[in-house]
Amino acid sequence: MSITLADQYYLKALDDYDYNFTEVLENLNYALSYDAEHAGANYLMGRVYMEQFQKFDIAESYFQLAMAADPENIQTCESLAWLMIRTKRFDDALRLIAYAVGLKGVIFPEWLRLKALIFELRKDYQLAKTLLHEAISESYDSNYIEFLEGELERIEKKERLLSHVQYHMA
């Protein structure tokens, strides 16, 4: 299997991501002109629209095209889940997470953390903390464990602040 022109342009765009968005967009447009169903190019174009332009509908369209071309692409699943979380489509995000954790090569604690975030945003702090504890027990990366412990601390701080506010309002 050889590298196609679409692959080459996608790799150039990926290399320039975070540094030169003019080049990124140009290379992605070239990649998609050679192969409109290129999973990587559609995924990265979705990220550009989500992260740089905050055009979530357009971003989702690109992520859906990427998923149709490669339904087992973990990066696309993760970015689409983040988009759903940012747009408060929590049930859709939970369904996507349930699908994604079954994919080969997935790093399970990262998905538990996303799930915990959803429950935190729904103000179900107990379930969020339970999921973070599970993520810690499943993790094998000391830095990530430290990050997850910080997430737990943040949620516990929120709980204390909210209970303090509720106490004074009663």
mmCIF file of C-alpha atoms in Angstrom:
data_model
loop_
_atom_site.group_PDB
_atom_site.id
_atom_site.type_symbol
_atom_site.label_atom_id
_atom_site.label_comp_id
_atom_site.label_asym_id
_atom_site.label_seq_id
_atom_site.Cartn_x
_atom_site.Cartn_y
_atom_site.Cartn_z
ATOM 1 C CA MET A 1 0.000 0.000 0.000
ATOM 2 C CA SER A 2 1.450 3.338 -1.000
ATOM 3 C CA ILE A 3 0.839 6.772 0.419
ATOM 4 C CA THR A 4 -1.708 8.660 -1.658
ATOM 5 C CA LEU A 5 -1.641 12.362 -2.482
ATOM 6 C CA ALA A 6 -4.498 12.823 -0.014
ATOM 7 C CA ASP A 7 -2.370 11.130 2.669
ATOM 8 C CA GLN A 8 0.592 13.358 1.862
ATOM 9 C CA TYR A 9 -1.456 16.541 2.130
ATOM 10 C CA TYR A 10 -3.108 15.296 5.319
ATOM 11 C CA LEU A 11 0.299 14.613 6.886
ATOM 12 C CA LYS A 12 1.488 18.108 5.923
ATOM 13 C CA ALA A 13 -1.623 19.595 7.548
ATOM 14 C CA LEU A 14 -1.134 17.478 10.652
ATOM 15 C CA ASP A 15 2.497 18.578 10.890
ATOM 16 C CA ASP A 16 1.498 22.267 10.693
ATOM 17 C CA TYR A 17 -1.405 22.017 13.152
ATOM 18 C CA ASP A 18 -0.977 24.516 16.036
ATOM 19 C CA TYR A 19 1.601 26.501 14.043
ATOM 20 C CA ASN A 20 0.324 27.634 10.657
ATOM 21 C CA PHE A 21 -3.414 27.399 10.101
ATOM 22 C CA THR A 22 -3.241 28.902 6.641
ATOM 23 C CA GLU A 23 -1.087 25.962 5.567
ATOM 24 C CA VAL A 24 -3.250 23.513 7.506
ATOM 25 C CA LEU A 25 -6.405 24.626 5.709
ATOM 26 C CA GLU A 26 -4.723 24.684 2.315
ATOM 27 C CA ASN A 27 -3.318 21.176 2.766
ATOM 28 C CA LEU A 28 -6.604 19.820 4.105
ATOM 29 C CA ASN A 29 -8.493 21.274 1.166
ATOM 30 C CA TYR A 30 -6.011 19.625 -1.200
ATOM 31 C CA ALA A 31 -6.310 16.311 0.655
ATOM 32 C CA LEU A 32 -10.097 16.412 0.511
ATOM 33 C CA SER A 33 -10.057 17.384 -3.168
ATOM 34 C CA TYR A 34 -8.107 14.176 -3.877
ATOM 35 C CA ASP A 35 -10.223 12.039 -1.531
ATOM 36 C CA ALA A 36 -13.403 13.556 -0.095
ATOM 37 C CA GLU A 37 -13.778 10.550 2.238
ATOM 38 C CA HIS A 38 -10.254 10.714 3.692
ATOM 39 C CA ALA A 39 -10.846 9.935 7.372
ATOM 40 C CA GLY A 40 -7.799 11.779 8.675
ATOM 41 C CA ALA A 41 -8.382 14.925 6.648
ATOM 42 C CA ASN A 42 -12.059 15.064 7.645
ATOM 43 C CA TYR A 43 -11.124 14.505 11.299
ATOM 44 C CA LEU A 44 -8.537 17.291 11.259
ATOM 45 C CA MET A 45 -10.870 19.659 9.392
ATOM 46 C CA GLY A 46 -13.449 18.953 12.091
ATOM 47 C CA ARG A 47 -10.918 19.891 14.748
ATOM 48 C CA VAL A 48 -10.099 23.135 12.938
ATOM 49 C CA TYR A 49 -13.765 24.113 12.804
ATOM 50 C CA MET A 50 -14.355 23.098 16.426
ATOM 51 C CA GLU A 51 -11.200 24.467 18.049
ATOM 52 C CA GLN A 52 -10.350 27.487 15.913
ATOM 53 C CA PHE A 53 -13.688 28.735 14.587
ATOM 54 C CA GLN A 54 -16.146 27.308 17.170
ATOM 55 C CA LYS A 55 -18.416 26.317 14.291
ATOM 56 C CA PHE A 56 -19.719 23.171 15.923
ATOM 57 C CA ASP A 57 -22.243 22.158 13.255
ATOM 58 C CA ILE A 58 -19.611 22.254 10.518
ATOM 59 C CA ALA A 59 -17.109 20.474 12.757
ATOM 60 C CA GLU A 60 -19.629 17.731 13.485
ATOM 61 C CA SER A 61 -20.249 17.247 9.766
ATOM 62 C CA TYR A 62 -16.544 16.648 9.208
ATOM 63 C CA PHE A 63 -16.327 14.306 12.206
ATOM 64 C CA GLN A 64 -19.315 12.337 10.875
ATOM 65 C CA LEU A 65 -17.613 12.010 7.478
ATOM 66 C CA ALA A 66 -14.459 10.797 9.214
ATOM 67 C CA MET A 67 -16.467 8.280 11.274
ATOM 68 C CA ALA A 68 -18.210 6.990 8.150
ATOM 69 C CA ALA A 69 -14.836 6.418 6.467
ATOM 70 C CA ASP A 70 -13.155 4.930 9.553
ATOM 71 C CA PRO A 71 -15.586 4.117 12.383
ATOM 72 C CA GLU A 72 -12.783 2.794 14.587
ATOM 73 C CA ASN A 73 -10.675 5.954 14.615
ATOM 74 C CA ILE A 74 -10.217 6.721 18.304
ATOM 75 C CA GLN A 75 -9.134 10.333 17.697
ATOM 76 C CA THR A 76 -12.294 11.101 15.769
ATOM 77 C CA CYS A 77 -14.440 9.521 18.489
ATOM 78 C CA GLU A 78 -12.665 11.554 21.144
ATOM 79 C CA SER A 79 -12.984 14.865 19.307
ATOM 80 C CA LEU A 80 -16.634 14.200 18.512
ATOM 81 C CA ALA A 81 -17.275 13.339 22.174
ATOM 82 C CA TRP A 82 -15.644 16.641 23.224
ATOM 83 C CA LEU A 83 -17.831 18.492 20.712
ATOM 84 C CA MET A 84 -20.930 16.839 22.149
ATOM 85 C CA ILE A 85 -19.848 17.739 25.678
ATOM 86 C CA ARG A 86 -19.159 21.358 24.697
ATOM 87 C CA THR A 87 -22.602 21.591 23.089
ATOM 88 C CA LYS A 88 -24.265 19.938 26.121
ATOM 89 C CA ARG A 89 -25.387 16.836 24.221
ATOM 90 C CA PHE A 90 -24.478 14.612 27.126
ATOM 91 C CA ASP A 91 -26.595 11.581 26.205
ATOM 92 C CA ASP A 92 -25.095 11.514 22.707
ATOM 93 C CA ALA A 93 -21.612 11.803 24.197
ATOM 94 C CA LEU A 94 -22.300 8.930 26.612
ATOM 95 C CA ARG A 95 -23.472 6.711 23.734
ATOM 96 C CA LEU A 96 -20.335 7.567 21.767
ATOM 97 C CA ILE A 97 -18.132 6.849 24.794
ATOM 98 C CA ALA A 98 -19.848 3.472 25.276
ATOM 99 C CA TYR A 99 -19.024 2.668 21.657
ATOM 100 C CA ALA A 100 -15.464 3.998 21.799
ATOM 101 C CA VAL A 101 -14.364 2.054 24.875
ATOM 102 C CA GLY A 102 -14.892 -1.119 22.852
ATOM 103 C CA LEU A 103 -12.397 -0.088 20.182
ATOM 104 C CA LYS A 104 -9.024 -1.711 19.912
ATOM 105 C CA GLY A 105 -6.211 0.434 21.340
ATOM 106 C CA VAL A 106 -8.384 2.750 23.423
ATOM 107 C CA ILE A 107 -6.863 4.119 26.633
ATOM 108 C CA PHE A 108 -9.715 3.338 29.007
ATOM 109 C CA PRO A 109 -8.923 5.841 31.821
ATOM 110 C CA GLU A 110 -9.156 8.771 29.393
ATOM 111 C CA TRP A 111 -12.699 7.762 28.456
ATOM 112 C CA LEU A 112 -13.653 7.304 32.101
ATOM 113 C CA ARG A 113 -12.451 10.854 32.672
ATOM 114 C CA LEU A 114 -14.657 12.155 29.839
ATOM 115 C CA LYS A 115 -17.593 10.283 31.310
ATOM 116 C CA ALA A 116 -16.816 11.770 34.736
ATOM 117 C CA LEU A 117 -16.793 15.242 33.200
ATOM 118 C CA ILE A 118 -20.280 14.695 31.818
ATOM 119 C CA PHE A 119 -21.592 13.710 35.242
ATOM 120 C CA GLU A 120 -19.807 16.618 36.860
ATOM 121 C CA LEU A 121 -21.496 18.977 34.403
ATOM 122 C CA ARG A 122 -24.805 17.326 35.284
ATOM 123 C CA LYS A 123 -23.946 18.059 38.942
ATOM 124 C CA ASP A 124 -23.785 14.345 39.836
ATOM 125 C CA TYR A 125 -20.543 14.777 41.744
ATOM 126 C CA GLN A 126 -20.659 11.380 43.460
ATOM 127 C CA LEU A 127 -20.774 9.482 40.171
ATOM 128 C CA ALA A 128 -18.114 11.763 38.683
ATOM 129 C CA LYS A 129 -15.809 11.015 41.619
ATOM 130 C CA THR A 130 -16.513 7.276 41.371
ATOM 131 C CA LEU A 131 -15.577 7.325 37.681
ATOM 132 C CA LEU A 132 -12.388 9.263 38.413
ATOM 133 C CA HIS A 133 -11.417 6.758 41.109
ATOM 134 C CA GLU A 134 -11.973 3.977 38.575
ATOM 135 C CA ALA A 135 -9.865 5.867 36.024
ATOM 136 C CA ILE A 136 -7.064 6.156 38.568
ATOM 137 C CA SER A 137 -7.208 2.438 39.310
ATOM 138 C CA GLU A 138 -7.090 1.643 35.577
ATOM 139 C CA SER A 139 -4.284 4.100 34.790
ATOM 140 C CA TYR A 140 -0.634 3.159 34.387
ATOM 141 C CA ASP A 141 0.785 6.643 33.823
ATOM 142 C CA SER A 142 1.973 8.508 36.926
ATOM 143 C CA ASN A 143 1.453 11.919 35.331
ATOM 144 C CA TYR A 144 -2.077 11.044 34.277
ATOM 145 C CA ILE A 145 -2.865 9.707 37.749
ATOM 146 C CA GLU A 146 -1.676 13.015 39.186
ATOM 147 C CA PHE A 147 -3.906 14.853 36.701
ATOM 148 C CA LEU A 148 -6.906 12.696 37.675
ATOM 149 C CA GLU A 149 -6.232 13.357 41.357
ATOM 150 C CA GLY A 150 -6.354 17.075 40.531
ATOM 151 C CA GLU A 151 -9.709 16.536 38.821
ATOM 152 C CA LEU A 152 -11.003 14.806 41.956
ATOM 153 C CA GLU A 153 -9.742 17.663 44.105
ATOM 154 C CA ARG A 154 -11.489 20.205 41.888
ATOM 155 C CA ILE A 155 -14.821 18.365 42.141
ATOM 156 C CA GLU A 156 -14.503 18.036 45.908
ATOM 157 C CA LYS A 157 -13.780 21.759 46.146
ATOM 158 C CA LYS A 158 -16.906 22.464 44.095
ATOM 159 C CA GLU A 159 -18.957 20.272 46.401
ATOM 160 C CA ARG A 160 -17.663 22.124 49.466
ATOM 161 C CA LEU A 161 -18.378 25.525 47.905
ATOM 162 C CA LEU A 162 -21.872 24.523 46.843
ATOM 163 C CA SER A 163 -22.736 23.071 50.234
ATOM 164 C CA HIS A 164 -21.416 26.255 51.874
ATOM 165 C CA VAL A 165 -23.561 28.423 49.580
ATOM 166 C CA GLN A 166 -26.634 26.229 50.145
ATOM 167 C CA TYR A 167 -26.106 26.371 53.909
ATOM 168 C CA HIS A 168 -26.029 30.181 53.886
ATOM 169 C CA MET A 169 -29.046 30.441 51.602
ATOM 170 C CA ALA A 170 -31.209 28.266 53.892
#
